Coordinates of N, CA, C and O in Angstrom, one line a residue:
M1 N 15.0 27.7 4.4 CA 16.0 26.8 4.1 C 16.7 26.2 5.3 O 17.0 25.0 5.3
L2 N 16.8 27.0 6.3 CA 17.4 26.5 7.6 C 16.6 25.5 8.2 O 17.1 24.5 8.7
L3 N 15.3 25.7 8.2 CA 14.4 24.6 8.7 C 14.5 23.3 8.0 O 14.4 22.3 8.6
G4 N 14.6 23.4 6.7 CA 14.8 22.2 5.9 C 16.0 21.4 6.2 O 16.0 20.2 6.4
I5 N 17.1 22.1 6.4 CA 18.4 21.5 6.7 C 18.3 20.9 8.2 O 18.8 19.7 8.4
L6 N 17.8 21.6 9.1 CA 17.7 21.1 10.5 C 16.7 20.0 10.5 O 17.0 19.0 11.3
L7 N 15.7 20.0 9.8 CA 14.7 18.9 9.8 C 15.4 17.6 9.2 O 15.2 16.5 9.7
T8 N 16.2 17.8 8.2 CA 16.9 16.6 7.6 C 17.9 16.0 8.6 O 18.0 14.8 8.8
I9 N 18.6 16.9 9.3 CA 19.5 16.4 10.3 C 18.8 15.7 11.5 O 19.2 14.7 12.0
H10 N 17.6 16.3 11.8 CA 16.8 15.7 12.9 C 16.3 14.3 12.5 O 16.3 13.4 13.3
I11 N 15.9 14.1 11.2 CA 15.5 12.8 10.8 C 16.6 11.8 10.8 O 16.5 10.6 11.2
L12 N 17.8 12.2 10.4 CA 19.0 11.3 10.4 C 19.4 11.0 11.8 O 19.7 9.8 12.1
V13 N 19.3 11.9 12.7 CA 19.6 11.6 14.1 C 18.6 10.6 14.7 O 18.9 9.7 15.5
A14 N 17.3 10.8 14.3 CA 16.3 9.9 14.8 C 16.5 8.5 14.3 O 16.4 7.5 15.1
I15 N 16.9 8.3 13.1 CA 17.2 7.0 12.5 C 18.4 6.4 13.2 O 18.4 5.2 13.5
L16 N 19.4 7.2 13.4 CA 20.6 6.7 14.1 C 20.3 6.3 15.5 O 20.7 5.2 16.0
L17 N 19.4 7.0 16.2 CA 19.0 6.7 17.6 C 18.3 5.4 17.6 O 18.5 4.6 18.5
I18 N 17.4 5.2 16.7 CA 16.6 4.0 16.6 C 17.6 2.8 16.4 O 17.5 1.7 17.1
G19 N 18.5 3.0 15.5 CA 19.5 1.9 15.2 C 20.3 1.5 16.5 O 20.6 0.4 16.8
V20 N 20.8 2.6 17.2 CA 21.7 2.3 18.3 C 20.9 1.7 19.4 O 21.4 0.8 20.1
V21 N 19.6 2.1 19.6 CA 18.8 1.4 20.7 C 18.6 0.0 20.3 O 18.6 -0.9 21.2
L22 N 18.3 -0.3 19.1 CA 18.1 -1.7 18.7 C 19.3 -2.6 18.7 O 19.2 -3.8 18.9
L23 N 20.5 -2.0 18.7 CA 21.7 -2.7 18.8 C 22.1 -3.1 20.2 O 22.8 -4.1 20.4
Q24 N 21.5 -2.4 21.2 CA 21.8 -2.7 22.6 C 21.3 -4.0 23.0 O 20.3 -4.5 22.6
R25 N 22.1 -4.6 23.9 CA 21.7 -5.9 24.5 C 20.6 -5.8 25.5 O 20.6 -4.8 26.3
S26 N 19.7 -6.7 25.4 CA 18.6 -6.7 26.4 C 19.1 -7.2 27.7 O 19.6 -8.3 27.9
E27 N 18.9 -6.3 28.8 CA 19.5 -6.7 30.1 C 18.4 -7.3 31.0 O 18.7 -8.1 31.9
G28 N 17.1 -7.0 30.7 CA 16.1 -7.5 31.6 C 15.5 -8.9 31.1 O 14.7 -9.5 31.8
G29 N 15.9 -9.3 30.0 CA 15.3 -10.6 29.5 C 13.8 -10.4 29.1 O 13.0 -11.3 29.3
A30 N 13.5 -9.2 28.6 CA 12.1 -9.0 28.2 C 11.6 -9.9 27.1 O 12.4 -10.2 26.2
L31 N 10.4 -10.3 27.2 CA 9.8 -11.2 26.2 C 10.5 -12.5 26.0 O 10.5 -13.1 25.0
G32 N 11.3 -12.9 27.1 CA 11.9 -14.2 27.0 C 13.2 -14.2 26.2 O 13.8 -15.2 26.0
M33 N 13.7 -13.1 25.8 CA 14.9 -13.0 25.0 C 16.0 -12.4 25.8 O 16.0 -11.2 26.1
G34 N 16.9 -13.1 26.2 CA 18.0 -12.6 27.0 C 19.1 -12.2 26.1 O 19.3 -12.7 25.0
G35 N 20.0 -11.4 26.6 CA 21.2 -10.9 25.8 C 22.2 -12.0 25.9 O 22.7 -12.4 27.0
G36 N 22.6 -12.5 24.8 CA 23.6 -13.6 24.7 C 25.0 -13.0 24.8 O 25.2 -11.7 24.7
P37 N 26.0 -13.8 24.8 CA 27.4 -13.3 24.9 C 27.9 -12.8 23.6 O 29.1 -12.4 23.5
S38 N 27.1 -12.9 22.5 CA 27.6 -12.4 21.2 C 27.6 -10.9 21.2 O 26.7 -10.2 21.7
G39 N 28.6 -10.4 20.5 CA 28.8 -8.9 20.4 C 30.0 -8.6 19.6 O 30.9 -9.5 19.4
F40 N 30.1 -7.4 19.1 CA 31.3 -7.1 18.3 C 32.5 -6.7 19.1 O 33.6 -6.6 18.6
M41 N 32.3 -6.4 20.4 CA 33.3 -6.1 21.3 C 33.1 -6.8 22.6 O 32.2 -7.7 22.6
T42 N 33.8 -6.6 23.6 CA 33.5 -7.2 24.9 C 32.2 -6.7 25.4 O 31.7 -5.6 25.0
A43 N 31.5 -7.5 26.2 CA 30.2 -7.1 26.7 C 30.2 -5.7 27.4 O 29.3 -4.9 27.1
R44 N 31.2 -5.5 28.2 CA 31.2 -4.3 28.9 C 31.6 -3.1 28.0 O 31.0 -2.0 28.1
G45 N 32.5 -3.3 27.1 CA 32.9 -2.2 26.2 C 31.8 -1.8 25.2 O 31.6 -0.7 25.0
A46 N 31.1 -2.8 24.7 CA 30.1 -2.5 23.8 C 28.9 -1.8 24.5 O 28.3 -0.9 23.9
G47 N 28.6 -2.2 25.7 CA 27.6 -1.6 26.5 C 27.9 -0.1 26.8 O 27.0 0.8 26.7
D48 N 29.1 0.1 27.1 CA 29.5 1.5 27.4 C 29.5 2.4 26.2 O 29.0 3.5 26.2
L49 N 30.0 1.9 25.0 CA 30.0 2.6 23.8 C 28.6 2.9 23.3 O 28.2 4.0 23.0
L50 N 27.7 1.9 23.4 CA 26.3 2.1 22.9 C 25.5 3.0 23.9 O 24.7 3.8 23.4
T51 N 25.8 2.9 25.2 CA 25.1 3.7 26.1 C 25.5 5.2 25.9 O 24.7 6.1 25.9
R52 N 26.8 5.4 25.8 CA 27.3 6.8 25.5 C 26.7 7.4 24.2 O 26.3 8.5 24.1
T53 N 26.7 6.5 23.2 CA 26.2 7.0 21.9 C 24.7 7.3 22.0 O 24.2 8.2 21.4
T54 N 24.0 6.5 22.7 CA 22.5 6.7 22.9 C 22.3 8.0 23.6 O 21.4 8.8 23.2
W55 N 23.1 8.3 24.7 CA 22.9 9.5 25.4 C 23.2 10.7 24.5 O 22.5 11.8 24.5
V56 N 24.3 10.6 23.7 CA 24.7 11.8 22.9 C 23.6 12.0 21.8 O 23.2 13.1 21.6
L57 N 23.2 10.9 21.1 CA 22.1 11.1 20.1 C 20.8 11.6 20.7 O 20.1 12.4 20.1
A58 N 20.5 11.1 21.9 CA 19.2 11.6 22.5 C 19.3 13.1 22.8 O 18.4 13.8 22.6
A59 N 20.5 13.5 23.3 CA 20.6 14.9 23.6 C 20.5 15.8 22.4 O 19.9 16.8 22.3
I60 N 21.2 15.3 21.3 CA 21.1 16.0 20.0 C 19.7 16.0 19.5 O 19.2 17.1 19.0
F61 N 19.0 14.9 19.6 CA 17.6 14.8 19.2 C 16.7 15.8 19.9 O 15.9 16.5 19.3
F62 N 16.8 15.8 21.2 CA 15.9 16.8 22.0 C 16.3 18.2 21.7 O 15.5 19.1 21.7
G63 N 17.6 18.5 21.6 CA 18.1 19.8 21.3 C 17.5 20.3 20.0 O 17.0 21.4 19.8
L64 N 17.6 19.5 18.9 CA 17.1 19.8 17.6 C 15.6 20.0 17.7 O 15.1 20.8 17.0
S65 N 14.9 19.2 18.5 CA 13.5 19.3 18.6 C 13.1 20.7 19.1 O 12.2 21.3 18.6
L66 N 13.8 21.1 20.2 CA 13.5 22.4 20.7 C 13.8 23.5 19.8 O 13.1 24.5 19.6
L67 N 15.0 23.4 19.1 CA 15.4 24.4 18.1 C 14.4 24.5 17.0 O 14.0 25.6 16.6
L68 N 13.9 23.4 16.4 CA 13.0 23.4 15.4 C 11.7 24.0 15.8 O 11.0 24.7 15.0
T69 N 11.2 23.7 17.0 CA 10.0 24.3 17.5 C 10.1 25.8 17.6 O 9.2 26.5 17.2
M70 N 11.2 26.3 18.2 CA 11.4 27.8 18.3 C 11.4 28.4 17.0 O 10.8 29.5 16.7
L71 N 12.2 27.9 16.0 CA 12.3 28.5 14.7 C 11.0 28.5 13.9 O 10.7 29.4 13.2
A72 N 10.2 27.4 14.1 CA 8.9 27.3 13.4 C 8.0 28.3 14.0 O 7.1 28.9 13.3
G73 N 8.0 28.5 15.3 CA 7.2 29.5 15.9 C 7.5 30.9 15.5 O 6.6 31.7 15.3
R74 N 8.7 31.2 15.3 CA 9.1 32.6 14.8 C 8.7 32.8 13.4 O 8.4 33.9 13.0
E75 N 8.8 31.7 12.6 CA 8.5 31.9 11.2 C 7.0 32.3 11.0 O 6.7 33.1 10.1
H76 N 6.1 31.7 11.8 CA 4.7 32.0 11.6 C 4.3 33.3 12.3 O 3.2 33.8 12.1
G77 N 5.2 33.8 13.2 CA 4.9 35.1 13.9 C 4.1 34.8 15.1 O 3.7 33.7 15.4
A78 N 3.8 35.9 15.8 CA 3.0 35.8 17.0 C 1.5 36.2 16.7 O 0.9 36.9 17.5
T79 N 1.0 35.8 15.6 CA -0.4 36.2 15.3 C -1.3 35.2 15.9 O -1.0 34.0 16.0
S80 N -2.5 35.6 16.2 CA -3.5 34.8 16.7 C -4.8 35.0 15.9 O -4.9 35.9 15.2
V81 N -5.7 34.0 16.0 CA -6.9 34.1 15.3 C -7.7 35.3 15.8 O -8.3 36.1 15.1
V82 N -7.6 35.6 17.1 CA -8.3 36.8 17.7 C -7.7 38.1 17.1 O -8.4 39.0 16.9
D83 N -6.4 38.1 16.8 CA -5.8 39.3 16.2 C -6.3 39.6 14.8 O -6.4 40.7 14.4
R84 N -6.7 38.5 14.1 CA -7.2 38.7 12.7 C -8.6 39.1 12.7 O -9.1 39.7 11.7
V85 N -9.4 39.0 13.7 CA -10.8 39.4 13.7 C -10.9 40.9 14.0 O -10.2 41.4 14.9
K86 N -11.7 41.6 13.3 CA -11.8 43.0 13.4 C -12.8 43.3 14.5 O -13.9 43.7 14.3
I87 N -12.4 43.2 15.8 CA -13.3 43.5 16.9 C -13.3 44.9 17.3 O -14.1 45.4 18.1
D88 N -12.3 45.7 16.8 CA -12.3 47.1 17.1 C -13.5 47.9 16.5 O -13.9 48.9 17.0
A89 N -14.0 47.4 15.4 CA -15.0 48.1 14.7 C -16.4 47.8 15.2 O -17.4 48.4 14.8
I90 N -16.5 46.9 16.2 CA -17.8 46.5 16.7 C -18.2 47.4 17.9 O -17.4 47.7 18.8
D91 N -19.4 47.9 17.8 CA -19.9 48.9 18.8 C -20.7 48.0 19.9 O -21.7 47.5 19.5
P92 N -20.2 47.9 21.1 CA -20.9 47.1 22.1 C -22.3 47.5 22.4 O -23.2 46.8 22.8
S93 N -22.6 48.8 22.2 CA -23.9 49.4 22.6 C -25.0 48.9 21.6 O -26.1 48.9 21.9
K94 N -24.5 48.5 20.4 CA -25.5 48.0 19.4 C -25.7 46.5 19.3 O -26.5 46.0 18.5
L95 N -25.0 45.8 20.2 CA -25.2 44.4 20.2 C -26.4 44.0 20.9 O -26.8 44.6 21.9
N96 N -27.1 42.9 20.5 CA -28.4 42.4 21.1 C -29.5 43.5 21.1 O -30.3 43.5 22.0
Q97 N -29.5 44.4 20.2 CA -30.5 45.4 20.1 C -31.5 44.9 19.0 O -31.2 44.3 18.1
P98 N -32.8 45.3 19.2 CA -33.8 44.9 18.2 C -33.5 45.6 16.9 O -32.9 46.7 16.9
A99 N -33.9 45.0 15.8 CA -33.7 45.6 14.5 C -34.4 47.0 14.3 O -35.5 47.2 14.9
S100 N -33.8 47.8 13.6 CA -34.4 49.2 13.4 C -35.6 49.0 12.5 O -35.7 48.1 11.6
P101 N -36.6 49.9 12.5 CA -37.8 49.9 11.7 C -37.4 49.9 10.2 O -38.1 49.3 9.4
A102 N -36.4 50.6 9.8 CA -36.0 50.7 8.4 C -35.6 49.3 7.9 O -35.8 48.9 6.8
A103 N -34.9 48.5 8.7 CA -34.5 47.2 8.3 C -35.6 46.2 8.4 O -35.6 45.2 7.7
A104 N -36.6 46.5 9.2 CA -37.8 45.5 9.3 C -38.7 45.7 8.1 O -39.5 44.7 7.8
A105 N -38.7 46.8 7.4 CA -39.7 46.9 6.3 C -39.0 47.3 5.0 O -39.1 48.4 4.5
P106 N -38.2 46.4 4.4 CA -37.5 46.7 3.2 C -38.5 46.7 2.0 O -38.2 47.2 1.0
A107 N -39.7 46.0 2.2 CA -40.6 46.0 1.0 C -41.2 47.4 0.7 O -41.5 47.7 -0.4
Q108 N -41.2 48.3 1.7 CA -41.7 49.7 1.5 C -40.6 50.5 0.7 O -41.0 51.4 0.0
N109 N -39.4 50.1 0.8 CA -38.3 50.8 0.1 C -38.1 50.2 -1.3 O -37.1 50.6 -2.0
G110 N -38.9 49.3 -1.7 CA -38.7 48.7 -3.1 C -37.9 47.4 -3.1 O -37.8 46.8 -4.1
G111 N -37.4 47.0 -1.9 CA -36.7 45.7 -1.8 C -37.6 44.5 -1.6 O -38.8 44.7 -1.4
E112 N -37.1 43.4 -1.6 CA -37.9 42.2 -1.3 C -38.0 42.0 0.2 O -37.2 42.4 1.0
A113 N -39.1 41.4 0.6 CA -39.4 41.1 2.0 C -38.4 40.0 2.5 O -38.1 39.1 1.7
P114 N -38.0 40.0 3.7 CA -37.1 39.0 4.2 C -37.9 37.7 4.3 O -39.1 37.6 4.5
I115 N -37.1 36.6 4.1 CA -37.7 35.2 4.2 C -37.9 34.9 5.7 O -37.0 35.0 6.5
E116 N -39.1 34.4 6.0 CA -39.4 34.0 7.4 C -39.6 32.6 7.5 O -40.3 32.0 6.6
A117 N -39.1 31.9 8.5 CA -39.2 30.5 8.7 C -40.6 30.2 9.2 O -41.1 31.0 10.0
P118 N -41.3 29.1 8.9 CA -42.6 28.8 9.4 C -42.5 28.5 10.9 O -41.4 28.0 11.4
T119 N -43.5 28.7 11.6 CA -43.5 28.3 13.1 C -43.6 26.8 13.2 O -44.4 26.1 12.6
P120 N -42.6 26.3 14.0 CA -42.6 24.8 14.1 C -43.8 24.3 14.9 O -44.3 24.9 15.8
Q121 N -44.3 23.2 14.5 CA -45.4 22.5 15.2 C -45.0 21.1 15.6 O -44.5 20.4 14.8
V122 N -45.3 20.8 16.8 CA -44.9 19.5 17.3 C -46.1 18.6 17.2 O -47.2 18.9 17.7
R123 N -46.0 17.5 16.5 CA -47.1 16.5 16.4 C -46.6 15.2 17.0 O -45.5 14.7 16.6
N124 N -47.4 14.7 17.8 CA -47.1 13.4 18.5 C -48.1 12.3 18.0 O -49.2 12.3 18.5
P125 N -47.7 11.4 17.1 CA -48.6 10.4 16.7 C -49.1 9.4 17.7 O -50.1 8.8 17.6
L126 N -48.3 9.3 18.8 CA -48.7 8.4 19.9 C -49.9 8.9 20.7 O -50.6 8.2 21.3
L127 N -50.0 10.2 20.7 CA -51.2 10.8 21.4 C -52.3 11.1 20.4 O -53.3 11.7 20.9
G128 N -52.2 10.7 19.2 CA -53.3 11.0 18.2 C -53.3 12.3 17.6 O -54.2 12.8 17.1
E129 N -52.1 13.0 17.7 CA -52.0 14.4 17.1 C -51.3 14.3 15.7 O -50.2 13.8 15.6
G130 N -52.0 14.7 14.7 CA -51.4 14.8 13.4 C -50.9 13.5 12.9 O -51.4 12.4 13.3
G131 N -50.0 13.5 11.9 CA -49.4 12.3 11.4 C -50.2 11.6 10.4 O -49.9 10.5 10.0
G132 N -51.2 12.2 9.9 CA -52.0 11.6 8.8 C -53.3 10.9 9.2 O -54.3 10.9 8.5
S133 N -53.3 10.3 10.4 CA -54.5 9.7 10.9 C -55.0 10.3 12.2 O -54.1 10.7 13.0
D134 N -56.3 10.4 12.4 CA -56.8 11.0 13.6 C -56.9 10.1 14.8 O -57.2 10.5 15.9
S135 N -56.7 8.8 14.5 CA -56.8 7.8 15.6 C -55.5 7.4 16.1 O -54.5 7.5 15.5
A136 N -55.5 6.9 17.4 CA -54.3 6.4 18.0 C -53.9 5.1 17.3 O -54.7 4.4 16.7
P137 N -52.6 4.8 17.3 CA -52.2 3.5 16.7 C -52.8 2.3 17.3 O -53.1 2.3 18.5
A138 N -52.9 1.3 16.5 CA -53.5 0.0 17.0 C -52.6 -0.6 18.1 O -51.4 -0.6 17.9
K139 N -53.3 -1.1 19.1 CA -52.5 -1.8 20.2 C -52.2 -3.2 19.7 O -53.0 -3.9 19.2
P140 N -51.0 -3.7 20.0 CA -50.6 -5.1 19.6 C -51.3 -6.1 20.4 O -51.8 -6.1 21.4

């Protein structure tokens, strides 16, 4: 519940920050739009108020971002994918060892024989190997 409340406040602060930044007068004349003398207060007073408001909202935004990150990390715990894998039950001496004879012959024990893949054969039709015809392709 705390994360939901903080996230709502975070979104409101972000919207307010966007609004305050858009209200500020352009000082550099970017994109050909200079800041005119229009404003709801004097130019200097409005600039100071909006600058201070921007700094305060930015500080609140970054503080809430850090707080939300820390709280979300604690909620999920310090578990890792590696912690979930049962590697303690693996015996390193049995890794990469050939299969035992009992596992290689299940047909003798009444089970079905394992399925074996056919041996791959490489056929190159450009060299006249396989491909349905015994002759090389016709030259253009």
